[in-house]
Amino acid sequence: MYTEKVMDIFRKPCNIGEIKDADGVGKIGNPTCGDIMELYIKVGKNKDGEEIIKDIKVKTFGCVAAIATSSILTEMVKGKTLKEARKIGKDDIAKELGGLPPQKLHCSVLAHSALLKAIEDYEKKK
Amino acid sequence: MKIYLDNGATTKVDDEVVKAVTKYFTAEYGNSSSIHQVGRAAKEALENSREIIAKSLNAEPEEIIFTSGGTESNNLAIKGIAFANKEKGNHIIITKVEHDCVLNACRWLETQGFKITYLDVDKEGFIDLEQLKSSINNKTILVSVIHGNNEIGTINDLEAIGKICKENKVLFHTDACQSFTKTEIDVKKQNLDLATINAHKIHGPKGVGALYIKKYTKIIPLFHGGGQEFNKRSGTVNVSGIVGFAKAVELANKADIEKMEKLRDKLINQVLKEISHTMLNGPRKKRLCNNVDISFEFIEGESLLMRLDDQGIEVSTGSACSSKSLEPSHVLLAIGLKHETAHGTLRMTLSKYTTEKEIDKTIKVLKEEVAALRVMSPLVKD
């Protein structure tokens, strides 16, 4: 039901945890469907002066797909500019994982929304 | 070492059963409806098996109809009784915690003009006898209540329910797939008119079940054909499977039940003691001897299942994510669990082959894996 890549990431997820002095936090979830994510970002600047995601951490309550999507997303955007990060779509996440079962595609939507919310939160606070 | 704790889903076929079955594949392969020697041998094996199974329920042999399993037996009982009695009434009473095959057969009957009452259960999964009594009306034709609940292990009091059905002259069916050979079923004492049982939950083969139908009960068959099984279930009889079913019934014994109960209680007690924020679903007593169903707060069942699977421990979840729908188990919601708690629920079901060593290992691994998932959980606040 899951690809080997999904299972590998699920077994050893990256960037798990919180950032205490995060610049932006995105909380999203729905206990009814069984997934809750909290995503924390720290924003810095690259040598061109563009804003980048310097650090990112995530906490996930959810199934294998929820844990794998939130983990791979943190890897996909870490070090990227906010502009680049915003461009990553939910389909890109599923693609990066080698696909997800259809009933689990909502997990990638969730991870994607958590990231957008964290960026939004950062920009509101700025 | 592989540890199989999903015996509520299915069981390993006993070696003795395999031996018994094999003979009827290769040597005595006849059709039990044929009148030559090999046919007669098959017929004899069929009728011997029928006797063994009838005896285990305190029923008469001609009251046992062999089917393809629990789903067919439940469908035959519910639809067969509904259509045989539609002149009398169109009301059927079941519970909110039935197996999907009972629930969905009834939902379909609703589209055919039948009215269904879905009885509530309390937080341990028991029905309320007063609600049952007050739900019966002059249109009620059938009451169907699951005996041992497949998810949370609750064993309903068939005798008390049977008494109410008898007093009110309505037929009484039970789905006893999980409880058969594990706790007493006595169709006379419990006033049962119909009872569903099957083989693969008791170390028998898959694809074989039976429906006990009390003598003189009118029922419309699901299948029409050669008139096998007293005209109630046409189709060439699965003799080898039935022989295996009977052998599995003969092998069931009290010592195995007591062993399972002991290990079940150890698993429950140790998990609740050693892992915080855990809760047993279903009752302590009047519980299936092999059922453990525990909710782990702050984590999700499928993730825990897969981490246990990586360690060779095979269990199941009451979680949505185990199935195609995203809704948590209807049983867990019916006993009042919150959605997120229902999502964090594991079912571990033992068998006669489960050892104490396996239970000890399971407790140890559970502790580690629950802790690992809780580190990731946003619901845990430090």
XYZ file of C-alpha atoms in Angstrom:
508
model
C 0.000 0.000 0.000
C 2.915 2.391 0.687
C 6.053 2.832 -1.424
C 9.402 1.809 0.066
C 10.369 5.485 0.159
C 7.321 6.357 2.257
C 8.143 3.541 4.655
C 11.821 4.513 4.893
C 10.981 8.102 5.770
C 8.270 6.970 8.167
C 10.842 4.786 9.948
C 13.375 7.612 10.210
C 11.601 10.921 9.913
C 13.721 14.120 9.792
C 13.390 17.465 11.498
C 11.053 16.245 14.209
C 10.364 18.585 17.098
C 9.631 22.218 17.912
C 11.557 25.463 17.507
C 11.063 27.375 20.721
C 11.751 30.836 19.218
C 10.232 30.073 15.829
C 9.586 32.980 13.447
C 6.483 31.301 12.101
C 4.219 28.487 13.248
C 1.623 26.634 11.194
C -0.861 24.501 13.077
C -3.317 22.474 11.146
C -5.320 19.386 11.634
C -8.447 17.553 11.972
C -8.819 15.023 14.739
C -11.784 13.540 12.889
C -9.602 12.264 10.082
C -6.810 11.588 12.511
C -4.043 13.974 11.444
C -2.649 16.990 13.279
C 0.539 18.849 12.307
C 2.496 21.678 13.898
C 5.210 23.131 11.722
C 7.850 25.630 12.940
C 10.147 27.758 10.771
C 13.136 29.953 11.455
C 13.756 32.504 8.706
C 17.188 33.769 7.691
C 18.776 35.405 4.647
C 20.967 33.970 1.893
C 23.933 35.765 0.397
C 21.663 37.553 -2.082
C 19.655 38.918 0.818
C 16.602 36.781 0.058
C 14.582 35.324 2.908
C 15.171 31.609 3.349
C 13.914 28.834 5.610
C 16.968 28.507 7.796
C 15.504 25.862 10.052
C 12.304 23.858 10.084
C 10.790 21.386 12.520
C 7.517 19.526 12.594
C 5.392 17.528 15.000
C 2.837 15.134 13.592
C -0.028 13.090 14.985
C -1.133 10.825 12.212
C -0.754 7.796 10.049
C 2.301 6.608 8.130
C 1.499 8.947 5.230
C 1.074 11.959 7.509
C 4.433 11.388 9.175
C 6.205 10.727 5.864
C 4.732 13.749 4.065
C 5.482 16.169 6.869
C 9.031 14.867 7.135
C 9.832 14.997 3.421
C 8.365 18.462 3.133
C 10.779 19.770 5.768
C 13.648 18.310 3.750
C 12.332 19.740 0.489
C 12.130 23.312 1.770
C 15.002 23.578 4.215
C 17.451 26.181 2.855
C 15.011 27.253 0.134
C 13.834 30.844 -0.237
C 10.305 31.569 0.970
C 9.364 32.242 -2.656
C 10.612 28.810 -3.729
C 9.003 27.118 -0.770
C 5.630 28.654 -1.599
C 5.860 27.252 -5.103
C 6.020 23.648 -3.915
C 2.618 22.107 -4.497
C 0.924 19.248 -2.725
C 1.435 17.068 -5.784
C 5.182 17.676 -5.616
C 5.231 16.210 -2.121
C 3.400 13.037 -3.164
C 5.639 12.793 -6.244
C 8.776 13.095 -4.121
C 7.489 10.121 -2.084
C 6.963 7.987 -5.175
C 3.208 8.332 -4.820
C 0.635 7.889 -2.064
C -2.485 5.713 -1.894
C -5.468 7.801 -3.089
C -7.142 7.851 0.330
C -3.904 9.254 1.787
C -3.432 12.162 -0.611
C -5.103 14.462 1.917
C -2.016 14.005 4.121
C 0.147 15.819 1.557
C -2.476 18.576 1.372
C -2.243 18.909 5.125
C 1.569 19.166 5.205
C 1.464 21.691 2.394
C -1.122 23.830 4.226
C 0.900 23.709 7.443
C 3.911 25.144 5.626
C 1.885 27.931 3.978
C 0.369 28.793 7.354
C 3.805 28.990 8.979
C 5.063 31.349 6.247
C 1.901 33.429 6.569
C 2.361 33.579 10.331
C 5.954 34.789 9.855
C 4.886 37.511 7.428
C 2.097 38.709 9.691
C 4.500 39.035 12.618
C 7.192 40.771 10.537
C 10.680 -14.077 15.808
C 7.286 -13.273 14.373
C 4.476 -12.584 16.806
C 0.996 -12.901 15.349
C -1.585 -11.051 17.445
C -4.319 -10.627 14.874
C -6.305 -13.792 15.511
C -9.524 -11.777 15.483
C -8.863 -11.292 11.755
C -7.977 -14.894 11.074
C -5.993 -17.756 12.580
C -3.309 -20.202 11.561
C -4.864 -23.462 10.416
C -4.103 -26.255 12.881
C -1.872 -29.038 11.490
C -4.522 -31.599 12.465
C -7.054 -29.654 10.412
C -4.727 -29.608 7.412
C -4.348 -33.373 7.700
C -8.110 -33.921 7.942
C -8.844 -31.609 5.024
C -6.220 -33.065 2.686
C -7.902 -36.470 2.624
C -11.041 -34.883 1.163
C -9.105 -33.100 -1.563
C -7.221 -36.080 -2.884
C -8.694 -39.427 -1.739
C -12.339 -38.790 -0.831
C -12.920 -35.987 -3.319
C -16.511 -36.922 -4.152
C -19.536 -34.683 -4.452
C -21.719 -35.308 -1.427
C -24.790 -35.330 -3.696
C -23.473 -38.228 -5.809
C -24.648 -41.707 -4.954
C -21.573 -43.732 -5.888
C -18.918 -44.773 -3.407
C -16.759 -41.674 -3.398
C -19.911 -39.529 -3.230
C -21.232 -41.527 -0.320
C -17.915 -41.188 1.490
C -18.135 -37.424 1.081
C -21.744 -37.448 2.283
C -20.774 -39.443 5.345
C -17.964 -37.015 6.183
C -20.367 -34.111 5.702
C -22.977 -35.567 8.035
C -20.392 -36.499 10.669
C -19.126 -32.943 10.595
C -22.653 -31.597 10.855
C -23.201 -33.686 13.959
C -20.008 -32.467 15.614
C -20.902 -28.840 14.969
C -24.544 -29.278 15.993
C -23.447 -30.846 19.256
C -21.106 -27.951 20.024
C -24.120 -25.595 19.935
C -26.570 -28.042 21.579
C -28.503 -28.041 18.298
C -29.828 -30.840 16.077
C -27.794 -31.795 12.983
C -30.566 -30.790 10.576
C -30.478 -27.314 12.087
C -26.941 -26.669 10.762
C -26.614 -25.187 7.266
C -23.108 -24.924 5.873
C -22.164 -21.717 4.072
C -19.095 -19.941 2.742
C -18.453 -18.108 6.011
C -19.618 -15.492 8.466
C -20.627 -12.897 5.904
C -22.846 -15.325 4.007
C -24.388 -16.745 7.180
C -25.208 -13.275 8.478
C -26.668 -12.238 5.122
C -28.732 -15.427 4.908
C -30.012 -14.967 8.449
C -30.976 -11.325 8.076
C -32.231 -11.147 4.503
C -33.656 -14.681 4.585
C -35.714 -13.982 7.692
C -36.713 -10.508 6.519
C -38.153 -11.746 3.221
C -39.732 -14.850 4.749
C -41.606 -12.694 7.258
C -42.424 -9.554 5.324
C -46.168 -10.245 5.586
C -45.795 -10.289 9.359
C -43.754 -7.151 9.757
C -40.905 -5.044 8.429
C -39.025 -4.103 11.571
C -35.615 -5.491 12.566
C -33.576 -4.623 15.641
C -29.769 -4.788 15.614
C -27.044 -2.918 17.522
C -24.673 -0.109 16.572
C -21.684 -2.412 17.086
C -22.457 -5.210 14.656
C -19.963 -6.451 12.098
C -20.138 -4.596 8.769
C -21.887 -7.514 7.065
C -24.841 -7.278 9.474
C -24.891 -3.472 9.349
C -24.690 -3.294 5.575
C -27.231 -6.084 5.016
C -29.619 -4.057 7.196
C -28.822 -0.774 5.450
C -29.662 -2.487 2.184
C -32.919 -3.825 3.660
C -33.799 -0.212 4.497
C -33.794 0.474 0.750
C -36.260 -2.429 0.363
C -38.855 -1.024 2.743
C -37.648 -2.478 6.030
C -37.221 -0.396 9.187
C -34.118 -0.958 11.276
C -33.542 0.029 14.908
C -29.863 0.350 15.847
C -29.562 -0.234 19.608
C -27.065 1.857 21.589
C -24.386 0.266 23.722
C -22.878 1.449 26.997
C -19.226 2.430 27.367
C -18.221 -1.235 27.694
C -20.181 -2.258 24.628
C -23.196 -3.925 26.264
C -26.724 -3.350 25.019
C -29.419 -2.073 27.361
C -32.092 -4.752 27.799
C -34.714 -2.115 28.621
C -34.025 -0.312 25.342
C -34.347 -3.642 23.547
C -37.712 -4.310 25.197
C -39.067 -0.891 24.402
C -37.857 -1.088 20.783
C -39.894 -4.198 20.021
C -43.247 -3.419 18.390
C -45.927 -5.422 16.598
C -44.007 -5.130 13.305
C -40.761 -6.527 14.741
C -39.719 -9.794 13.126
C -36.076 -10.197 14.129
C -33.550 -9.166 16.761
C -29.881 -9.646 15.879
C -27.202 -8.981 18.490
C -23.505 -9.758 18.118
C -22.327 -12.280 20.731
C -18.622 -11.471 21.174
C -17.675 -8.108 19.735
C -14.901 -8.410 17.155
C -13.208 -5.158 18.137
C -13.624 -4.683 21.868
C -14.373 -8.232 22.995
C -17.649 -7.529 24.835
C -19.729 -10.684 25.331
C -23.435 -9.914 25.352
C -25.804 -11.914 27.546
C -27.554 -14.080 24.966
C -29.733 -15.815 27.538
C -31.244 -12.560 28.771
C -31.779 -11.289 25.221
C -33.222 -14.643 24.151
C -35.710 -14.535 26.990
C -36.977 -11.120 25.905
C -37.289 -12.280 22.285
C -39.196 -15.381 23.322
C -41.611 -13.406 25.513
C -42.258 -11.043 22.623
C -42.413 -13.798 19.978
C -39.696 -12.315 17.760
C -36.898 -14.324 16.174
C -33.437 -14.015 17.661
C -30.168 -14.210 15.700
C -26.622 -13.797 16.920
C -23.355 -13.330 15.057
C -21.095 -15.625 17.065
C -18.085 -15.661 14.739
C -15.695 -14.383 17.398
C -17.146 -16.207 20.384
C -17.721 -19.671 18.925
C -15.811 -22.319 20.949
C -14.485 -19.541 23.205
C -17.571 -19.010 25.321
C -20.716 -21.071 25.735
C -23.320 -21.065 22.997
C -26.344 -23.200 23.817
C -29.097 -22.508 21.332
C -31.761 -24.039 23.558
C -30.793 -22.337 26.799
C -30.256 -19.038 25.006
C -33.424 -19.371 22.933
C -31.600 -18.751 19.673
C -33.439 -19.122 16.389
C -30.361 -18.421 14.287
C -26.633 -18.280 14.968
C -23.700 -17.492 12.688
C -20.397 -19.299 13.187
C -17.311 -19.809 11.042
C -14.158 -21.862 10.760
C -11.237 -19.569 10.100
C -11.415 -17.815 13.467
C -10.864 -21.138 15.232
C -7.861 -22.543 13.297
C -10.069 -23.978 10.560
C -9.972 -23.151 6.856
C -11.217 -19.909 5.290
C -14.364 -19.970 3.190
C -16.433 -22.187 5.501
C -19.101 -21.187 7.958
C -22.471 -22.309 9.159
C -25.811 -20.925 10.122
C -27.819 -22.603 12.825
C -31.503 -22.312 11.904
C -33.981 -23.615 14.448
C -36.312 -26.317 13.146
C -39.480 -25.033 11.420
C -38.063 -21.513 11.000
C -39.131 -20.137 7.632
C -36.248 -18.644 5.667
C -35.782 -17.557 2.050
C -32.478 -18.816 0.611
C -29.943 -16.453 -0.930
C -28.923 -19.049 -3.540
C -31.224 -21.111 -5.698
C -29.921 -24.241 -7.372
C -29.634 -27.924 -6.624
C -31.342 -27.704 -3.253
C -28.362 -28.718 -1.137
C -28.344 -28.071 2.614
C -32.060 -28.801 3.142
C -32.993 -26.453 0.300
C -31.591 -23.531 2.252
C -28.213 -23.148 0.557
C -27.758 -24.487 -2.936
C -24.323 -25.122 -4.342
C -21.908 -28.053 -4.281
C -21.028 -28.595 -0.654
C -17.492 -27.685 0.443
C -16.888 -31.073 2.030
C -13.158 -30.704 2.677
C -13.626 -27.299 4.263
C -16.474 -28.575 6.402
C -14.417 -31.545 7.580
C -11.714 -29.051 8.576
C -14.299 -26.905 10.341
C -15.507 -29.879 12.400
C -11.944 -30.908 13.215
C -11.214 -27.382 14.451
C -14.290 -27.549 16.687
C -13.148 -30.891 18.107
C -9.712 -29.473 18.869
C -11.051 -26.493 20.837
C -10.650 -27.017 24.563
C -10.944 -25.370 27.937
C -7.230 -25.425 28.722
C -6.481 -23.275 25.666
C -9.156 -20.793 26.701
C -7.728 -20.511 30.198
C -4.229 -20.014 28.812
C -5.445 -17.238 26.504
C -7.310 -15.547 29.363
C -4.194 -15.542 31.498
C -2.030 -14.054 28.764
C -4.771 -11.591 27.777
C -4.920 -10.282 31.339
C -1.153 -10.051 31.564
C -0.986 -8.029 28.354
C -3.784 -5.701 29.492
C -2.414 -5.198 33.001
C 1.191 -4.621 31.974
C 0.378 -2.200 29.168
C -1.945 -0.142 31.364
C 0.641 -0.151 34.148
C 3.791 0.509 32.146
C 2.500 2.942 29.522
C 0.836 6.155 30.663
C -2.287 7.582 29.059
C -3.662 4.228 27.968
C -7.163 2.877 28.312
C -8.755 -0.534 27.867
C -11.807 -0.612 25.609
C -14.483 -3.135 26.450
C -15.113 -4.826 29.785
C -12.694 -6.646 32.089
C -15.089 -9.503 32.690
C -17.489 -10.947 30.109
C -14.724 -10.392 27.575
C -13.550 -12.664 24.755
C -10.666 -14.775 26.089
C -8.318 -13.614 23.331
C -9.195 -9.923 22.915
C -7.153 -6.916 24.013
C -8.172 -3.485 22.717
C -6.269 -0.495 24.035
C -6.283 3.211 23.184
C -2.958 5.040 23.347
C -3.495 8.757 23.774
C -1.634 11.255 21.530
C -0.669 8.794 18.794
C -2.302 7.279 15.778
C -2.983 3.561 15.394
C -1.694 2.906 11.904
C 1.701 4.417 12.693
C 1.959 2.240 15.781
C 0.808 -0.823 13.835
C 3.476 -0.305 11.169
C 6.238 0.263 13.717
C 5.229 -2.959 15.488
C 5.105 -4.713 12.119
C 8.711 -3.656 11.496
C 9.558 -5.510 14.710
C 7.642 -8.616 13.625
C 4.563 -8.000 15.764
C 1.327 -8.203 13.806
C -1.744 -6.455 15.238
C -4.681 -4.464 13.908
C -6.168 -1.044 14.555
C -9.572 0.372 15.159
C -8.363 3.304 13.160
C -9.762 4.753 9.994
C -6.413 4.628 8.330
C -6.472 0.848 8.290
C -9.373 0.959 5.912
C -10.319 3.025 2.924
C -12.627 5.325 4.826
C -11.294 8.046 7.077
C -13.922 7.544 9.756
C -12.729 5.783 12.879
C -14.306 2.478 13.856
C -18.076 2.635 14.359
C -17.678 0.400 17.412
C -15.256 2.767 19.157
C -17.476 5.758 18.395
C -20.533 3.849 19.676
C -18.856 3.295 23.067
C -18.236 7.045 23.260
C -14.574 7.437 22.343
C -13.442 10.801 20.982
C -12.249 10.663 17.374
C -8.585 11.201 18.226
C -8.686 8.493 20.903
C -10.428 6.100 18.547
C -7.680 6.765 16.000
C -5.039 5.723 18.544
C -6.435 2.293 19.228
C -4.838 -1.125 18.745
C -6.497 -4.501 18.794
C -4.327 -7.435 19.798
C -5.996 -10.827 19.564
C -4.345 -13.957 20.909
C -4.645 -17.608 19.951
C -3.845 -20.968 21.500
C -0.399 -20.618 19.937
C 0.429 -17.338 21.718
C 3.192 -17.749 24.301
C 4.106 -15.816 27.413
C 7.454 -14.963 25.845
C 5.631 -13.350 22.928
C 3.459 -11.318 25.273
C 6.517 -10.114 27.222
C 8.247 -9.066 24.007
C 5.106 -7.296 22.804
C 4.856 -5.272 26.010
C 8.512 -4.245 25.745
C 8.282 -3.227 22.080
C 4.984 -1.411 22.620
C 6.584 0.689 25.331
C 9.419 1.741 23.045
C 7.331 2.419 19.973
C 4.614 4.345 21.800
C 7.317 6.534 23.351
C 8.956 7.120 19.950
C 5.675 8.213 18.369
C 4.781 10.434 21.306
C 8.044 12.365 20.815
C 6.691 13.310 17.379
C 3.190 14.130 18.536
C 1.956 17.717 18.743
C -0.653 16.525 21.231
C 2.035 15.864 23.856
C 2.888 19.113 25.644
C 5.901 19.357 27.905
